[in-house]
Amino acid sequence: MNRADQGGELHAGRREAAVQVGVRLYVEADLAAGAAVPLDPAQAHYLRNVMRRAPGDAVRAFNGRDGEWRATIAALGKGKGALAAEAQTRAQAPEPDLWLLAAPIKRTAIDFVAAKATELGASAIQPVFTRRTAVTRVNADRMRANAIEAAEQCERLTVPAVRDAAPLAKLLDTWPKGRRILFADETRDGLPIAAALAAERAKMPEPWAILIGPEGGFAPEELTRIRAVPGVAPVSLGERLLRADTAALAALAVWQAVMTPNA
Ligand code: SAM
């Protein structure tokens, strides 16, 4: 459920907990001492009606460029408001360059993947149409809303880019030179994921992408095409055949654990 329709459903206990940890908002505007930061209608509604905040209350804000800032609510009305940025609380820091390419799955599952991939540190989320993708439409705006809420909640300083869905063949034909692909290969012919990544760790920081197929798996010609991409690493995620959403999160978690062990 997105911020805009949370209204009356936030339980009082959760509201108290949220007050204690403080409100954190992703904003588009630049952040600097004294900067006025406009709130969009959904943010104003969230602060006013869900979190019961008022002018003068403290929040934290980040925009993916200027670190995190302590701010106060300067104005708050129905569908509008503004923050006043005061002081930086965290400097912007580099993050791993890790894309998630995943065939779209049904609505709830893809929104769930967008939120969880954000928590697990994906820098971009790219829905991919494959031969056997059953879902024909992807609501990228709703995925973006889920990514923003997850970034606010998990203390990230960035929000992953959520790209418009694109056909697998087109993406592979224009694949950026040097970006590795960790290919979740359901035939399980690949190396176990942790062993495959351990062998690559010394080359970090390299840009990577994780590729996950649809419920029906990849077609044989797609498997051949993917395996022909320079630098692809086909991996197994274990003996069990995972659902696509589970596979995406498992691969992201293992990549982070092996490739950014001190993070
Ligand atoms: N219908 C396919 C089949 O029977 O082989 C299974 C597709 S699976 C539900 C969806 C995607 O998750 C796969 O395309 C693959 O990318 C990934 N996946 C699931 N389990 C995996 C495993 N054990 N190893 C590697 N990839 C896996």
JSON list of N, CA and C in Angstrom, two decimals, residues 132 183-191 217-220 222-224 227 234-241:
[
{"chain": "A", "resi": 132, "resn": "ARG", "atom": "N", "xyz": [8.50, -16.06, -22.41]},
{"chain": "A", "resi": 132, "resn": "ARG", "atom": "CA", "xyz": [7.44, -16.71, -21.61]},
{"chain": "A", "resi": 132, "resn": "ARG", "atom": "C", "xyz": [6.90, -15.81, -20.50]},
{"chain": "A", "resi": 183, "resn": "PHE", "atom": "N", "xyz": [23.68, -14.48, -13.93]},
{"chain": "A", "resi": 183, "resn": "PHE", "atom": "CA", "xyz": [22.50, -15.06, -14.57]},
{"chain": "A", "resi": 183, "resn": "PHE", "atom": "C", "xyz": [21.97, -16.22, -13.72]},
{"chain": "A", "resi": 184, "resn": "ALA", "atom": "N", "xyz": [20.79, -16.03, -13.15]},
{"chain": "A", "resi": 184, "resn": "ALA", "atom": "CA", "xyz": [20.16, -17.09, -12.36]},
{"chain": "A", "resi": 184, "resn": "ALA", "atom": "C", "xyz": [19.61, -18.13, -13.32]},
{"chain": "A", "resi": 185, "resn": "ASP", "atom": "N", "xyz": [20.35, -19.21, -13.47]},
{"chain": "A", "resi": 185, "resn": "ASP", "atom": "CA", "xyz": [20.12, -20.21, -14.51]},
{"chain": "A", "resi": 185, "resn": "ASP", "atom": "C", "xyz": [19.36, -21.39, -13.91]},
{"chain": "A", "resi": 186, "resn": "GLU", "atom": "N", "xyz": [18.07, -21.46, -14.25]},
{"chain": "A", "resi": 186, "resn": "GLU", "atom": "CA", "xyz": [17.23, -22.48, -13.61]},
{"chain": "A", "resi": 186, "resn": "GLU", "atom": "C", "xyz": [17.59, -23.90, -14.02]},
{"chain": "A", "resi": 187, "resn": "THR", "atom": "N", "xyz": [18.42, -24.07, -15.06]},
{"chain": "A", "resi": 187, "resn": "THR", "atom": "CA", "xyz": [18.85, -25.42, -15.42]},
{"chain": "A", "resi": 187, "resn": "THR", "atom": "C", "xyz": [19.84, -25.94, -14.37]},
{"chain": "A", "resi": 188, "resn": "ARG", "atom": "N", "xyz": [20.32, -25.02, -13.54]},
{"chain": "A", "resi": 188, "resn": "ARG", "atom": "CA", "xyz": [21.28, -25.31, -12.46]},
{"chain": "A", "resi": 188, "resn": "ARG", "atom": "C", "xyz": [22.58, -25.92, -13.00]},
{"chain": "A", "resi": 189, "resn": "ASP", "atom": "N", "xyz": [22.91, -25.56, -14.26]},
{"chain": "A", "resi": 189, "resn": "ASP", "atom": "CA", "xyz": [24.19, -25.98, -14.83]},
{"chain": "A", "resi": 189, "resn": "ASP", "atom": "C", "xyz": [25.32, -25.07, -14.36]},
{"chain": "A", "resi": 190, "resn": "GLY", "atom": "N", "xyz": [24.96, -23.88, -13.84]},
{"chain": "A", "resi": 190, "resn": "GLY", "atom": "CA", "xyz": [25.99, -22.92, -13.43]},
{"chain": "A", "resi": 190, "resn": "GLY", "atom": "C", "xyz": [26.63, -23.32, -12.11]},
{"chain": "A", "resi": 191, "resn": "LEU", "atom": "N", "xyz": [27.68, -22.57, -11.75]},
{"chain": "A", "resi": 191, "resn": "LEU", "atom": "CA", "xyz": [28.33, -22.78, -10.45]},
{"chain": "A", "resi": 191, "resn": "LEU", "atom": "C", "xyz": [27.37, -22.35, -9.35]},
{"chain": "A", "resi": 217, "resn": "GLY", "atom": "N", "xyz": [10.17, -19.77, -16.89]},
{"chain": "A", "resi": 217, "resn": "GLY", "atom": "CA", "xyz": [11.59, -19.96, -17.22]},
{"chain": "A", "resi": 217, "resn": "GLY", "atom": "C", "xyz": [11.95, -19.35, -18.56]},
{"chain": "A", "resi": 218, "resn": "PHE", "atom": "N", "xyz": [13.24, -19.41, -18.90]},
{"chain": "A", "resi": 218, "resn": "PHE", "atom": "CA", "xyz": [13.71, -18.88, -20.18]},
{"chain": "A", "resi": 218, "resn": "PHE", "atom": "C", "xyz": [13.50, -19.90, -21.29]},
{"chain": "A", "resi": 219, "resn": "ALA", "atom": "N", "xyz": [13.22, -19.40, -22.51]},
{"chain": "A", "resi": 219, "resn": "ALA", "atom": "CA", "xyz": [13.14, -20.28, -23.67]},
{"chain": "A", "resi": 219, "resn": "ALA", "atom": "C", "xyz": [14.56, -20.72, -24.05]},
{"chain": "A", "resi": 220, "resn": "PRO", "atom": "N", "xyz": [14.70, -21.90, -24.72]},
{"chain": "A", "resi": 220, "resn": "PRO", "atom": "CA", "xyz": [16.04, -22.40, -25.05]},
{"chain": "A", "resi": 220, "resn": "PRO", "atom": "C", "xyz": [16.89, -21.38, -25.81]},
{"chain": "A", "resi": 222, "resn": "GLU", "atom": "N", "xyz": [16.71, -18.19, -25.65]},
{"chain": "A", "resi": 222, "resn": "GLU", "atom": "CA", "xyz": [17.11, -17.12, -24.73]},
{"chain": "A", "resi": 222, "resn": "GLU", "atom": "C", "xyz": [18.30, -17.58, -23.87]},
{"chain": "A", "resi": 223, "resn": "LEU", "atom": "N", "xyz": [18.26, -18.82, -23.43]},
{"chain": "A", "resi": 223, "resn": "LEU", "atom": "CA", "xyz": [19.39, -19.34, -22.64]},
{"chain": "A", "resi": 223, "resn": "LEU", "atom": "C", "xyz": [20.69, -19.24, -23.45]},
{"chain": "A", "resi": 224, "resn": "THR", "atom": "N", "xyz": [20.61, -19.60, -24.74]},
{"chain": "A", "resi": 224, "resn": "THR", "atom": "CA", "xyz": [21.80, -19.54, -25.60]},
{"chain": "A", "resi": 224, "resn": "THR", "atom": "C", "xyz": [22.28, -18.10, -25.75]},
{"chain": "A", "resi": 227, "resn": "ARG", "atom": "N", "xyz": [23.85, -16.75, -22.46]},
{"chain": "A", "resi": 227, "resn": "ARG", "atom": "CA", "xyz": [25.18, -17.35, -22.17]},
{"chain": "A", "resi": 227, "resn": "ARG", "atom": "C", "xyz": [26.26, -16.81, -23.11]},
{"chain": "A", "resi": 234, "resn": "PRO", "atom": "N", "xyz": [26.73, -17.64, -15.30]},
{"chain": "A", "resi": 234, "resn": "PRO", "atom": "CA", "xyz": [25.53, -18.44, -14.99]},
{"chain": "A", "resi": 234, "resn": "PRO", "atom": "C", "xyz": [25.69, -19.09, -13.62]},
{"chain": "A", "resi": 235, "resn": "VAL", "atom": "N", "xyz": [24.68, -18.94, -12.77]},
{"chain": "A", "resi": 235, "resn": "VAL", "atom": "CA", "xyz": [24.81, -19.50, -11.42]},
{"chain": "A", "resi": 235, "resn": "VAL", "atom": "C", "xyz": [23.55, -20.27, -11.03]},
{"chain": "A", "resi": 236, "resn": "SER", "atom": "N", "xyz": [23.77, -21.20, -10.11]},
{"chain": "A", "resi": 236, "resn": "SER", "atom": "CA", "xyz": [22.65, -21.92, -9.50]},
{"chain": "A", "resi": 236, "resn": "SER", "atom": "C", "xyz": [22.36, -21.29, -8.13]},
{"chain": "A", "resi": 237, "resn": "LEU", "atom": "N", "xyz": [21.08, -21.22, -7.81]},
{"chain": "A", "resi": 237, "resn": "LEU", "atom": "CA", "xyz": [20.68, -20.71, -6.50]},
{"chain": "A", "resi": 237, "resn": "LEU", "atom": "C", "xyz": [20.33, -21.87, -5.56]},
{"chain": "A", "resi": 238, "resn": "GLY", "atom": "N", "xyz": [20.81, -23.04, -5.88]},
{"chain": "A", "resi": 238, "resn": "GLY", "atom": "CA", "xyz": [20.57, -24.19, -5.00]},
{"chain": "A", "resi": 238, "resn": "GLY", "atom": "C", "xyz": [19.71, -25.23, -5.67]},
{"chain": "A", "resi": 239, "resn": "GLU", "atom": "N", "xyz": [19.42, -26.27, -4.92]},
{"chain": "A", "resi": 239, "resn": "GLU", "atom": "CA", "xyz": [18.76, -27.44, -5.50]},
{"chain": "A", "resi": 239, "resn": "GLU", "atom": "C", "xyz": [17.28, -27.25, -5.74]},
{"chain": "A", "resi": 240, "resn": "ARG", "atom": "N", "xyz": [16.70, -26.30, -5.03]},
{"chain": "A", "resi": 240, "resn": "ARG", "atom": "CA", "xyz": [15.25, -26.10, -5.18]},
{"chain": "A", "resi": 240, "resn": "ARG", "atom": "C", "xyz": [14.96, -25.08, -6.28]},
{"chain": "A", "resi": 241, "resn": "LEU", "atom": "N", "xyz": [13.85, -25.29, -6.97]},
{"chain": "A", "resi": 241, "resn": "LEU", "atom": "CA", "xyz": [13.42, -24.34, -7.99]},
{"chain": "A", "resi": 241, "resn": "LEU", "atom": "C", "xyz": [12.63, -23.24, -7.29]}
]
